mmCIF file of C-alpha atoms and ligand atoms in Angstrom:
data_model
loop_
_atom_site.group_PDB
_atom_site.id
_atom_site.type_symbol
_atom_site.label_atom_id
_atom_site.label_comp_id
_atom_site.label_asym_id
_atom_site.label_seq_id
_atom_site.Cartn_x
_atom_site.Cartn_y
_atom_site.Cartn_z
ATOM 1 C CA MET Y 15 6.261 8.481 17.749
ATOM 2 C CA GLN Y 16 2.249 8.060 16.933
ATOM 3 C CA GLN Y 17 2.537 9.633 13.411
ATOM 4 C CA ASP Y 18 -0.933 11.534 12.854
ATOM 5 C CA PRO Y 19 -2.349 11.331 9.744
ATOM 6 C CA GLU Y 20 -2.163 15.223 9.216
ATOM 7 C CA ARG Y 21 1.726 15.301 10.220
ATOM 8 C CA ILE Y 22 1.836 12.454 7.413
ATOM 9 C CA ALA Y 23 -0.008 14.809 4.856
ATOM 10 C CA LYS Y 24 1.770 17.751 5.223
ATOM 11 C CA VAL Y 25 5.100 15.894 4.857
ATOM 12 C CA TYR Y 26 3.730 14.620 1.431
ATOM 13 C CA ASP Y 27 2.580 17.889 0.874
ATOM 14 C CA THR Y 28 5.928 19.222 0.883
ATOM 15 C CA VAL Y 29 7.699 16.637 -1.175
ATOM 16 C CA ALA Y 30 5.229 16.082 -3.606
ATOM 17 C CA VAL Y 31 6.719 17.676 -6.789
ATOM 18 C CA GLN Y 32 10.116 15.826 -5.980
ATOM 19 C CA TYR Y 33 8.790 12.968 -4.858
ATOM 20 C CA ALA Y 34 6.682 12.807 -8.092
ATOM 21 C CA LYS Y 35 9.955 13.211 -10.155
ATOM 22 C CA GLU Y 36 12.137 10.569 -8.289
ATOM 23 C CA PHE Y 37 9.493 7.884 -8.415
ATOM 24 C CA GLU Y 38 8.052 8.633 -11.912
ATOM 25 C CA GLY Y 39 7.996 5.184 -13.560
ATOM 26 C CA GLU Y 40 9.973 3.449 -10.981
ATOM 27 C CA HIS Y 41 8.892 -0.044 -11.648
ATOM 28 C CA GLU Y 42 10.595 -0.174 -14.880
ATOM 29 C CA LYS Y 43 13.951 -0.182 -13.076
ATOM 30 C CA LYS Y 44 12.311 -3.047 -10.310
ATOM 31 C CA PRO Y 45 11.458 -6.690 -12.610
ATOM 32 C CA LYS Y 46 10.004 -7.825 -9.144
ATOM 33 C CA ASP Y 47 7.474 -5.123 -8.573
ATOM 34 C CA ARG Y 48 6.247 -5.903 -12.332
ATOM 35 C CA GLU Y 49 6.530 -9.532 -11.733
ATOM 36 C CA MET Y 50 4.278 -9.059 -8.646
ATOM 37 C CA LEU Y 51 1.832 -6.152 -10.059
ATOM 38 C CA GLU Y 52 1.425 -9.168 -13.095
ATOM 39 C CA LYS Y 53 0.533 -12.196 -10.396
ATOM 40 C CA PHE Y 54 -1.919 -9.337 -8.673
ATOM 41 C CA SER Y 55 -3.775 -8.242 -12.172
ATOM 42 C CA LYS Y 56 -4.249 -12.091 -12.900
ATOM 43 C CA GLU Y 57 -5.559 -12.532 -9.199
ATOM 44 C CA THR Y 58 -8.209 -9.595 -9.715
ATOM 45 C CA LYS Y 59 -9.235 -11.012 -12.710
ATOM 46 C CA GLY Y 60 -11.280 -7.835 -13.624
ATOM 47 C CA GLY Y 61 -12.628 -7.702 -10.044
ATOM 48 C CA ARG Y 62 -13.739 -4.326 -9.672
ATOM 49 C CA PRO Y 63 -13.275 -1.832 -8.153
ATOM 50 C CA VAL Y 64 -9.531 -2.143 -7.679
ATOM 51 C CA TRP Y 65 -7.846 0.736 -5.325
ATOM 52 C CA ASP Y 66 -4.207 1.902 -4.734
ATOM 53 C CA PHE Y 67 -3.958 2.983 -1.029
ATOM 54 C CA GLY Y 68 -1.377 5.071 0.021
ATOM 55 C CA CYS Y 69 -0.671 5.743 -4.202
ATOM 56 C CA GLY Y 70 1.560 8.444 -3.860
ATOM 57 C CA PRO Y 71 1.792 10.241 -7.534
ATOM 58 C CA GLY Y 72 0.165 7.178 -8.550
ATOM 59 C CA HIS Y 73 3.082 5.157 -10.349
ATOM 60 C CA THR Y 74 1.713 1.835 -9.259
ATOM 61 C CA ALA Y 75 -2.321 2.515 -10.210
ATOM 62 C CA GLY Y 76 -0.470 3.815 -13.708
ATOM 63 C CA TYR Y 77 1.481 0.427 -14.334
ATOM 64 C CA LEU Y 78 -1.742 -1.876 -13.452
ATOM 65 C CA LYS Y 79 -3.785 0.301 -15.731
ATOM 66 C CA THR Y 80 -1.221 -0.654 -18.556
ATOM 67 C CA LEU Y 81 -2.125 -4.547 -17.214
ATOM 68 C CA GLY Y 82 -5.617 -3.696 -17.974
ATOM 69 C CA VAL Y 83 -6.748 -3.293 -14.267
ATOM 70 C CA GLU Y 84 -9.295 -0.581 -13.790
ATOM 71 C CA VAL Y 85 -7.877 0.855 -10.790
ATOM 72 C CA SER Y 86 -7.970 4.184 -8.710
ATOM 73 C CA GLY Y 87 -6.207 6.139 -5.714
ATOM 74 C CA LEU Y 88 -6.414 7.123 -2.478
ATOM 75 C CA ASP Y 89 -4.218 9.166 -0.833
ATOM 76 C CA LEU Y 90 -3.759 11.898 2.340
ATOM 77 C CA SER Y 91 -1.938 14.297 0.811
ATOM 78 C CA GLU Y 92 -4.003 16.865 -1.469
ATOM 79 C CA LYS Y 93 -0.476 18.188 -3.401
ATOM 80 C CA ILE Y 94 0.623 14.466 -3.931
ATOM 81 C CA LEU Y 95 -2.774 13.740 -5.517
ATOM 82 C CA GLU Y 96 -2.260 16.922 -7.314
ATOM 83 C CA GLN Y 97 0.933 15.472 -8.757
ATOM 84 C CA ALA Y 98 -1.008 12.033 -9.878
ATOM 85 C CA ARG Y 99 -3.966 13.630 -11.567
ATOM 86 C CA THR Y 100 -1.348 15.219 -14.062
ATOM 87 C CA ILE Y 101 0.830 12.463 -14.455
ATOM 88 C CA HIS Y 102 -1.937 10.132 -15.022
ATOM 89 C CA PRO Y 103 -5.449 12.083 -15.824
ATOM 90 C CA LYS Y 104 -7.205 8.755 -17.138
ATOM 91 C CA ILE Y 105 -6.939 7.666 -13.582
ATOM 92 C CA HIS Y 106 -9.372 8.815 -10.381
ATOM 93 C CA PHE Y 107 -7.529 9.839 -7.401
ATOM 94 C CA ARG Y 108 -9.051 10.743 -4.101
ATOM 95 C CA LYS Y 109 -8.449 11.826 -0.843
ATOM 96 C CA GLY Y 110 -9.000 9.435 2.216
ATOM 97 C CA ASN Y 111 -7.109 7.759 5.303
ATOM 98 C CA ILE Y 112 -6.324 4.035 5.237
ATOM 99 C CA LEU Y 113 -6.722 4.337 8.942
ATOM 100 C CA ASP Y 114 -10.420 4.937 8.735
ATOM 101 C CA LEU Y 115 -11.645 4.051 5.232
ATOM 102 C CA GLU Y 116 -15.085 6.117 3.690
ATOM 103 C CA PHE Y 117 -15.850 2.807 1.943
ATOM 104 C CA GLU Y 118 -18.686 0.247 2.660
ATOM 105 C CA ASN Y 119 -18.027 -2.828 3.943
ATOM 106 C CA ASP Y 120 -17.228 -5.884 1.167
ATOM 107 C CA SER Y 121 -16.877 -3.115 -1.710
ATOM 108 C CA ILE Y 122 -13.772 -3.532 -2.943
ATOM 109 C CA GLY Y 123 -12.385 -6.139 -5.398
ATOM 110 C CA GLY Y 124 -8.829 -5.476 -4.759
ATOM 111 C CA VAL Y 125 -6.234 -3.547 -2.873
ATOM 112 C CA VAL Y 126 -2.556 -2.503 -3.736
ATOM 113 C CA SER Y 127 -0.901 -0.762 -1.285
ATOM 114 C CA PHE Y 128 3.222 0.002 -1.877
ATOM 115 C CA TYR Y 129 4.798 1.350 0.804
ATOM 116 C CA ALA Y 130 1.817 2.965 2.522
ATOM 117 C CA ILE Y 131 2.517 1.594 6.029
ATOM 118 C CA VAL Y 132 5.859 2.672 6.322
ATOM 119 C CA HIS Y 133 4.903 5.654 8.565
ATOM 120 C CA PHE Y 134 2.310 3.627 10.405
ATOM 121 C CA THR Y 135 3.139 2.280 14.437
ATOM 122 C CA LYS Y 136 2.866 -1.194 15.088
ATOM 123 C CA GLU Y 137 -1.037 -0.506 16.319
ATOM 124 C CA GLN Y 138 -1.823 1.480 13.072
ATOM 125 C CA VAL Y 139 -0.568 -1.218 11.060
ATOM 126 C CA LYS Y 140 -3.050 -3.664 12.729
ATOM 127 C CA GLN Y 141 -5.871 -0.819 12.181
ATOM 128 C CA ALA Y 142 -5.011 -0.432 8.420
ATOM 129 C CA PHE Y 143 -5.404 -4.161 8.114
ATOM 130 C CA ARG Y 144 -8.668 -4.265 9.762
ATOM 131 C CA GLU Y 145 -10.176 -1.431 7.711
ATOM 132 C CA ILE Y 146 -8.783 -3.009 4.500
ATOM 133 C CA PHE Y 147 -10.017 -6.354 5.430
ATOM 134 C CA ARG Y 148 -13.428 -4.744 6.245
ATOM 135 C CA VAL Y 149 -13.837 -2.945 3.098
ATOM 136 C CA LEU Y 150 -12.304 -6.101 0.494
ATOM 137 C CA GLN Y 151 -15.437 -8.148 -0.962
ATOM 138 C CA PRO Y 152 -15.219 -11.645 0.132
ATOM 139 C CA GLY Y 153 -12.658 -13.257 -2.525
ATOM 140 C CA GLY Y 154 -10.785 -10.143 -2.656
ATOM 141 C CA SER Y 155 -7.554 -9.503 -2.973
ATOM 142 C CA LEU Y 156 -4.600 -7.537 -1.200
ATOM 143 C CA LEU Y 157 -0.927 -6.811 -2.580
ATOM 144 C CA LEU Y 158 0.726 -4.577 0.246
ATOM 145 C CA THR Y 159 4.817 -4.206 0.447
ATOM 146 C CA TYR Y 160 6.793 -3.118 3.528
ATOM 147 C CA HIS Y 161 10.500 -2.676 4.530
ATOM 148 C CA ILE Y 162 11.897 -5.620 6.218
ATOM 149 C CA GLY Y 163 13.242 -5.228 9.876
ATOM 150 C CA ASP Y 164 12.912 -3.529 13.244
ATOM 151 C CA GLU Y 165 14.265 -0.654 12.908
ATOM 152 C CA THR Y 166 12.645 3.098 12.905
ATOM 153 C CA ILE Y 167 14.380 5.497 10.842
ATOM 154 C CA HIS Y 168 14.094 9.430 11.636
ATOM 155 C CA LEU Y 169 14.444 11.914 8.913
ATOM 156 C CA ASP Y 170 14.660 15.483 8.846
ATOM 157 C CA GLU Y 171 15.556 15.757 5.498
ATOM 158 C CA PHE Y 172 13.699 13.958 2.571
ATOM 159 C CA LEU Y 173 14.305 14.903 -1.056
ATOM 160 C CA GLY Y 174 16.126 18.300 -0.330
ATOM 161 C CA LYS Y 175 13.080 19.117 2.175
ATOM 162 C CA LYS Y 176 13.283 19.829 5.724
ATOM 163 C CA ILE Y 177 10.698 17.483 7.322
ATOM 164 C CA ASP Y 178 10.179 15.370 10.665
ATOM 165 C CA ILE Y 179 8.939 11.930 10.204
ATOM 166 C CA ASP Y 180 9.693 8.004 11.416
ATOM 167 C CA PHE Y 181 10.073 5.335 8.998
ATOM 168 C CA MET Y 182 8.930 2.153 10.162
ATOM 169 C CA PHE Y 183 10.174 -1.413 9.215
ATOM 170 C CA PHE Y 184 8.208 -4.591 10.031
ATOM 171 C CA THR Y 185 9.233 -7.906 10.602
ATOM 172 C CA THR Y 186 7.460 -10.843 8.536
ATOM 173 C CA ASP Y 187 6.652 -12.386 11.526
ATOM 174 C CA PHE Y 188 4.710 -9.558 12.205
ATOM 175 C CA ILE Y 189 2.713 -8.651 9.403
ATOM 176 C CA THR Y 190 1.722 -12.289 8.926
ATOM 177 C CA GLY Y 191 0.383 -12.259 12.614
ATOM 178 C CA CYS Y 192 -1.440 -9.214 12.209
ATOM 179 C CA LEU Y 193 -3.051 -10.435 8.737
ATOM 180 C CA LYS Y 194 -4.150 -13.713 10.300
ATOM 181 C CA LYS Y 195 -5.553 -11.588 13.195
ATOM 182 C CA SER Y 196 -7.548 -9.196 10.788
ATOM 183 C CA GLY Y 197 -8.973 -12.491 9.113
ATOM 184 C CA PHE Y 198 -7.060 -12.588 5.612
ATOM 185 C CA GLU Y 199 -5.935 -16.489 4.473
ATOM 186 C CA LYS Y 200 -3.890 -17.904 1.746
ATOM 187 C CA ILE Y 201 -1.233 -15.585 2.778
ATOM 188 C CA GLU Y 202 1.720 -15.627 0.707
ATOM 189 C CA ILE Y 203 5.239 -13.205 1.530
ATOM 190 C CA ILE Y 204 7.957 -12.836 -0.627
ATOM 191 C CA GLU Y 205 10.985 -11.281 0.377
ATOM 192 C CA ARG Y 206 13.547 -9.825 -1.824
ATOM 193 C CA ASP Y 207 16.994 -7.865 -1.667
ATOM 194 C CA PRO Y 208 17.006 -3.996 -2.427
ATOM 195 C CA TYR Y 209 18.385 -3.148 -6.179
ATOM 196 C CA PRO Y 210 21.335 -1.595 -5.504
ATOM 197 C CA GLY Y 211 21.650 2.114 -6.714
ATOM 198 C CA VAL Y 212 17.938 1.940 -7.548
ATOM 199 C CA GLU Y 213 16.314 2.219 -3.955
ATOM 200 C CA TYR Y 214 16.826 2.546 -0.462
ATOM 201 C CA GLU Y 215 19.171 -0.411 0.754
ATOM 202 C CA SER Y 216 16.500 -2.562 2.667
ATOM 203 C CA ARG Y 217 15.403 -5.928 2.345
ATOM 204 C CA ARG Y 218 11.484 -5.561 1.045
ATOM 205 C CA ALA Y 219 9.008 -7.783 1.327
ATOM 206 C CA TYR Y 220 5.619 -8.193 -1.022
ATOM 207 C CA VAL Y 221 2.530 -9.625 0.367
ATOM 208 C CA PHE Y 222 -0.612 -11.405 -1.130
ATOM 209 C CA ALA Y 223 -3.568 -12.011 1.042
ATOM 210 C CA LYS Y 224 -7.340 -13.155 0.492
ATOM 211 C CA LYS Y 225 -10.568 -12.079 2.559
ATOM 212 C CA PRO Y 226 -12.044 -15.557 2.612
ATOM 213 C CA VAL Y 227 -15.104 -16.217 0.484
ATOM 214 C CA ALA Y 228 -18.416 -16.492 2.824
ATOM 215 C CA ARG Y 229 -19.195 -20.101 3.266
ATOM 216 C CA LYS Y 230 -22.468 -20.926 3.078
ATOM 217 C CA PRO Y 231 -24.519 -22.407 6.113
ATOM 218 C CA LEU Y 232 -24.887 -25.868 6.163
ATOM 219 C CA LYS Y 233 -28.887 -26.989 5.661
ATOM 220 C CA ARG Y 234 -30.203 -28.909 7.981
ATOM 221 C CA GLY Y 235 -29.788 -32.974 7.554
ATOM 222 C CA THR Y 236 -26.182 -32.188 5.685
ATOM 223 C CA THR Y 237 -23.303 -33.758 7.070
HETATM 224 C C1 SAM T 8 6.243 5.996 1.207
HETATM 225 S S1 SAM T 8 4.856 6.554 0.161
HETATM 226 C C2 SAM T 8 4.599 5.532 -0.878
HETATM 227 C C3 SAM T 8 4.142 5.912 -1.761
HETATM 228 C C4 SAM T 8 3.541 5.314 -3.192
HETATM 229 N N1 SAM T 8 2.692 4.084 -2.729
HETATM 230 C C5 SAM T 8 5.354 4.473 -3.844
HETATM 231 O O1 SAM T 8 4.861 3.235 -3.364
HETATM 232 O O2 SAM T 8 5.967 5.402 -3.640
HETATM 233 C C6 SAM T 8 3.409 6.478 1.654
HETATM 234 C C7 SAM T 8 2.348 7.336 1.015
HETATM 235 O O3 SAM T 8 1.453 6.730 1.958
HETATM 236 C C8 SAM T 8 0.388 8.012 1.817
HETATM 237 N N2 SAM T 8 -0.034 7.843 3.262
HETATM 238 C C9 SAM T 8 0.595 7.676 4.741
HETATM 239 N N3 SAM T 8 -0.476 7.413 5.522
HETATM 240 C C10 SAM T 8 -1.777 7.058 4.714
HETATM 241 C C11 SAM T 8 -2.861 6.910 5.665
HETATM 242 N N4 SAM T 8 -3.490 7.083 6.683
HETATM 243 N N5 SAM T 8 -3.877 7.087 4.481
HETATM 244 C C12 SAM T 8 -3.766 7.202 3.112
HETATM 245 N N6 SAM T 8 -2.528 7.526 2.241
HETATM 246 C C13 SAM T 8 -1.454 7.309 3.322
HETATM 247 C C14 SAM T 8 1.413 9.298 1.943
HETATM 248 O O4 SAM T 8 0.643 10.130 1.540
HETATM 249 C C15 SAM T 8 2.574 8.499 1.090
HETATM 250 O O5 SAM T 8 1.653 9.333 -0.197
#
């Protein structure tokens, strides 16, 4: 089912308060998240700006800030952004759509995006990767996570609220193919088992990828 951004925003508006409570400080319980975010913070090496796309209530941006990364957050849901601004008053958050980013080409140093593609169809994942690639600066880094698999889980209830939304899982072959097609290079995908009792019991993946540094055109006469 195509999940239009308005529907997704409505779902996260509905669960914003509960979502913020449930996921506050979640990286404290997930050592691999912290390791991957630390690796990302070193890779971006002070590159600017850095954005958390699909930031939710801002815990990933918040953790990156503790590592010294000047990061801002973007999300579709106004209510979830209200939570993010309350919990992390020193971080800038704004509304936006990953599928149609209001950023110039080559303007962003690093993008982190944790589980923001979970509601996208395969076509929307391709569109999201094209958009992220477009806005990244040459040499810019992406760190993205997803649930591994090929199933779709439909939820009528989430965090005690009535909703109507699909959560999509993706195979690593599919994600790798889409990233390559969008132009990304240096693609590294790290998979892990779930942390029992801490999170939904699915296998997860962390993707690192880079936008290639523009090559200088060869001068006449050089071989
Ligand atoms: C599963 S939550 C993940 C939130 C947070 N990154 C985390 O790890 O908990 C998905 C988030 O992505 C946002 N989102 C979904 N589609 C989006 C889109 N097209 N553009 C921007 N944000 C989007 C939702 O509003 C929601 O906050």
